């Protein structure tokens, strides 16, 4: 299965971030997790560091700006042909990527 980059926008997401990332790593073949953080002041960065120690593929960038600017920054950091966005409060269902593949153009 070909790996893809995942772009995650976040700011002060500690309340659900760990569960979100667990669901993403369990269900998506991730090459890099590209995180655009709005200068979080809670435990968001510590949670991201924990996942980076485990998977060694978290790329963290901090910036101020709108969601549109953050998404544009994330797209510019993608290194794979295909990528996906995921919000920091989303929990993917089991086999999410496998279920989504038939809907992707080749």
XYZ file of N, CA and C in Angstrom:
318
model
N 0.845 -1.177 0.000
C 0.000 0.000 0.000
C 0.895 1.246 0.000
N 0.618 2.166 -0.888
C 1.425 3.376 -1.005
C 1.171 4.310 0.179
N 2.242 4.843 0.730
C 2.116 5.770 1.841
C 1.746 7.159 1.344
N 1.038 7.912 2.207
C 0.662 9.284 1.889
C 1.025 10.184 3.061
N 1.155 11.470 2.780
C 1.326 12.451 3.840
C -0.042 12.850 4.369
N -0.095 13.146 5.642
C -1.310 13.620 6.297
C -1.017 15.007 6.838
N -1.871 15.969 6.503
C -1.727 17.345 6.988
C -2.747 17.560 8.095
N -2.247 17.950 9.251
C -3.080 18.176 10.427
C -2.932 19.616 10.881
N -4.040 20.334 10.966
C -4.053 21.682 11.521
C -4.462 21.568 12.977
N -3.771 22.296 13.853
C -4.086 22.188 15.265
C -3.761 23.471 16.016
N -4.455 23.647 17.109
C -4.143 24.685 18.097
C -4.876 24.313 19.374
N -4.111 24.095 20.426
C -4.678 23.760 21.739
C -5.681 22.610 21.637
N -5.206 21.482 21.131
C -6.070 20.333 20.850
C -5.859 19.158 21.792
N -5.247 19.396 22.940
C -4.885 18.279 23.806
C -6.059 17.401 24.219
N -7.260 17.947 24.249
C -8.422 17.189 24.738
C -8.752 15.974 23.873
N -8.423 15.987 22.588
C -8.765 14.870 21.709
C -7.616 14.447 20.793
N -6.532 15.177 20.809
C -5.447 14.956 19.848
C -4.864 13.544 19.906
N -4.623 13.023 21.090
C -4.044 11.680 21.200
C -4.931 10.627 20.563
N -6.219 10.703 20.806
C -7.161 9.749 20.213
C -7.244 9.942 18.704
N -7.219 11.199 18.260
C -7.235 11.489 16.821
C -6.028 10.847 16.148
N -4.846 11.111 16.670
C -3.623 10.587 16.052
C -3.567 9.068 16.089
N -4.026 8.477 17.170
C -4.066 7.020 17.243
C -4.933 6.468 16.120
N -6.099 7.069 15.903
C -6.987 6.582 14.836
C -6.367 6.784 13.457
N -5.638 7.868 13.273
C -5.002 8.120 11.975
C -3.883 7.105 11.737
N -3.009 6.926 12.719
C -1.902 5.985 12.543
C -2.386 4.541 12.387
N -3.516 4.202 12.980
C -4.041 2.843 12.850
C -4.713 2.601 11.500
N -5.113 3.663 10.810
C -5.959 3.496 9.634
C -5.426 4.093 8.341
N -4.306 4.782 8.382
C -3.759 5.436 7.189
C -2.280 5.063 7.068
N -1.813 4.695 5.874
C -0.385 4.417 5.685
C 0.391 5.738 5.560
N 0.844 6.249 6.673
C 1.423 7.591 6.744
C 2.910 7.577 6.414
N 3.298 8.421 5.477
C 4.722 8.678 5.252
C 5.169 9.762 6.224
N 4.499 10.914 6.186
C 4.791 12.013 7.103
C 3.491 12.594 7.639
N 3.509 12.953 8.911
C 2.417 13.705 9.501
C 2.883 15.156 9.541
N 2.322 15.973 8.665
C 2.689 17.387 8.557
C 1.730 18.168 9.442
N 2.249 18.714 10.535
C 1.418 19.422 11.505
C 1.657 20.922 11.377
N 0.566 21.656 11.194
C 0.625 23.119 11.204
C -0.070 23.551 12.485
N 0.722 24.056 13.418
C 0.223 24.412 14.744
C 0.156 25.922 14.896
N -0.930 26.395 15.484
C -1.130 27.827 15.715
C -0.564 28.289 17.040
N 0.623 27.825 17.410
C 1.300 28.178 18.653
C 0.467 27.763 19.870
N 0.237 26.468 19.974
C -0.525 25.913 21.093
C 0.136 26.228 22.428
N -0.698 26.430 23.441
C -0.203 26.724 24.789
C -0.581 25.628 25.779
N -1.255 24.587 25.326
C -1.607 23.461 26.186
C -0.603 22.326 25.947
N -0.979 21.098 26.124
C -0.074 19.957 25.966
C -0.008 19.414 24.538
N -0.534 20.137 23.572
C -0.540 19.680 22.181
C 0.864 19.303 21.701
N 1.847 20.146 21.940
C 3.203 19.881 21.440
C 3.818 18.649 22.098
N 3.529 18.423 23.378
C 4.039 17.228 24.061
C 3.411 15.960 23.472
N 2.133 16.023 23.144
C 1.460 14.875 22.530
C 2.072 14.584 21.158
N 2.317 15.626 20.383
C 2.946 15.442 19.069
C 4.347 14.856 19.207
N 5.096 15.305 20.197
C 6.444 14.773 20.420
C 6.390 13.289 20.782
N 5.397 12.891 21.575
C 5.232 11.475 21.933
C 5.015 10.631 20.676
N 4.172 11.097 19.764
C 3.931 10.357 18.524
C 5.169 10.385 17.631
N 5.915 11.468 17.647
C 7.142 11.515 16.843
C 8.187 10.537 17.383
N 8.281 10.401 18.692
C 9.217 9.421 19.261
C 8.831 8.005 18.831
N 7.536 7.762 18.720
C 7.069 6.422 18.350
C 7.212 6.150 16.854
N 6.852 7.134 16.011
C 6.794 6.905 14.556
C 7.906 7.607 13.773
N 8.546 8.596 14.353
C 9.652 9.324 13.732
C 9.282 9.919 12.369
N 8.070 10.472 12.259
C 7.666 11.063 10.986
C 6.770 12.297 11.146
N 6.813 12.925 12.324
C 6.018 14.127 12.558
C 6.854 15.347 12.184
N 6.326 16.139 11.261
C 6.980 17.381 10.842
C 6.132 18.531 11.376
N 6.669 19.296 12.311
C 5.908 20.344 12.997
C 6.322 21.719 12.497
N 5.320 22.513 12.140
C 5.529 23.898 11.716
C 4.533 24.763 12.482
N 5.011 25.865 13.010
C 4.120 26.765 13.738
C 3.959 28.054 12.960
N 2.728 28.561 12.967
C 2.460 29.806 12.260
C 1.175 30.430 12.779
N 1.098 31.734 12.648
C -0.144 32.465 12.898
C -0.819 32.662 11.556
N -2.133 32.747 11.569
C -2.844 32.996 10.324
C -4.150 32.239 10.275
N -4.814 32.359 9.169
C -6.121 31.731 8.977
C -5.971 30.239 8.689
N -7.093 29.536 8.740
C -7.091 28.116 8.367
C -6.657 27.946 6.912
N -7.076 28.876 6.060
C -6.690 28.798 4.646
C -5.176 28.904 4.492
N -4.553 29.828 5.207
C -3.087 29.963 5.133
C -2.404 28.728 5.702
N -2.961 28.183 6.779
C -2.381 26.978 7.371
C -2.492 25.794 6.409
N -3.627 25.652 5.741
C -3.783 24.570 4.765
C -2.801 24.740 3.595
N -2.643 25.965 3.135
C -1.693 26.232 2.054
C -0.278 25.871 2.485
N 0.094 26.240 3.701
C 1.419 25.883 4.232
C 1.577 24.367 4.280
N 0.546 23.679 4.735
C 0.602 22.222 4.802
C 0.782 21.590 3.437
N 0.040 22.078 2.458
C 0.158 21.550 1.089
C 1.583 21.737 0.570
N 2.184 22.873 0.867
C 3.552 23.140 0.397
C 4.570 22.203 1.035
N 4.234 21.616 2.166
C 5.154 20.721 2.887
C 4.963 19.247 2.528
N 3.951 18.936 1.738
C 3.648 17.556 1.354
C 4.717 17.038 0.393
N 5.128 15.777 0.581
C 6.164 15.186 -0.276
C 5.651 14.000 -1.102
N 4.390 13.632 -0.923
C 3.833 12.482 -1.638
C 2.870 12.947 -2.729
N 2.603 12.066 -3.702
C 1.660 12.406 -4.766
C 0.258 12.640 -4.215
N -0.142 11.805 -3.260
C -1.452 11.917 -2.624
C -1.255 12.332 -1.175
N -2.192 13.104 -0.649
C -2.166 13.462 0.767
C -3.599 13.645 1.227
N -3.762 13.780 2.526
C -5.092 14.049 3.069
C -4.985 15.049 4.207
N -6.058 15.800 4.395
C -6.193 16.656 5.557
C -6.965 15.892 6.618
N -6.637 16.122 7.866
C -7.455 15.623 8.968
C -7.463 16.708 10.042
N -8.630 16.977 10.592
C -8.737 17.931 11.690
C -8.375 17.240 12.993
N -7.885 18.007 13.938
C -7.372 17.440 15.185
C -8.462 16.916 16.113
N -9.722 17.076 15.741
C -10.815 16.545 16.556
C -11.565 15.417 15.849
N -10.937 14.819 14.839
C -11.559 13.754 14.057
C -11.023 12.394 14.509
N -11.938 11.435 14.626
C -11.558 10.055 14.908
C -11.962 9.219 13.703
N -10.970 8.626 13.033
C -11.254 7.804 11.852
C -11.774 6.433 12.290
N -12.717 5.910 11.516
C -13.257 4.585 11.808
C -12.253 3.509 11.376
N -12.459 2.312 11.884
C -11.610 1.177 11.531
C -11.646 0.971 10.014
N -10.494 0.746 9.434
C -10.337 0.513 7.989
C -10.753 1.707 7.143
N -10.662 2.909 7.677
C -11.088 4.116 6.967
C -10.406 4.237 5.605
N -9.087 4.094 5.569
C -8.346 4.271 4.320
C -8.754 3.222 3.296
N -8.894 1.978 3.730
C -9.304 0.898 2.825
C -10.695 1.196 2.251
N -11.586 1.713 3.076
C -12.936 2.034 2.622
C -12.934 3.234 1.667
N -12.015 4.159 1.844
C -11.960 5.359 1.004
C -11.304 5.101 -0.351
N -10.428 4.118 -0.434
C -9.666 3.875 -1.667
C -10.504 3.703 -2.922
N -11.633 3.013 -2.911
C -12.407 2.878 -4.155
C -12.906 4.215 -4.691
N -13.007 5.224 -3.838
C -13.495 6.530 -4.270
C -12.391 7.434 -4.809
N -11.152 6.976 -4.746
C -10.025 7.762 -5.236
C -9.799 7.511 -6.711
N -9.517 8.566 -7.440
C -9.168 8.409 -8.860
C -7.740 7.896 -8.946
N -7.464 7.095 -9.921
C -6.080 6.577 -10.042
C -5.286 7.343 -11.043
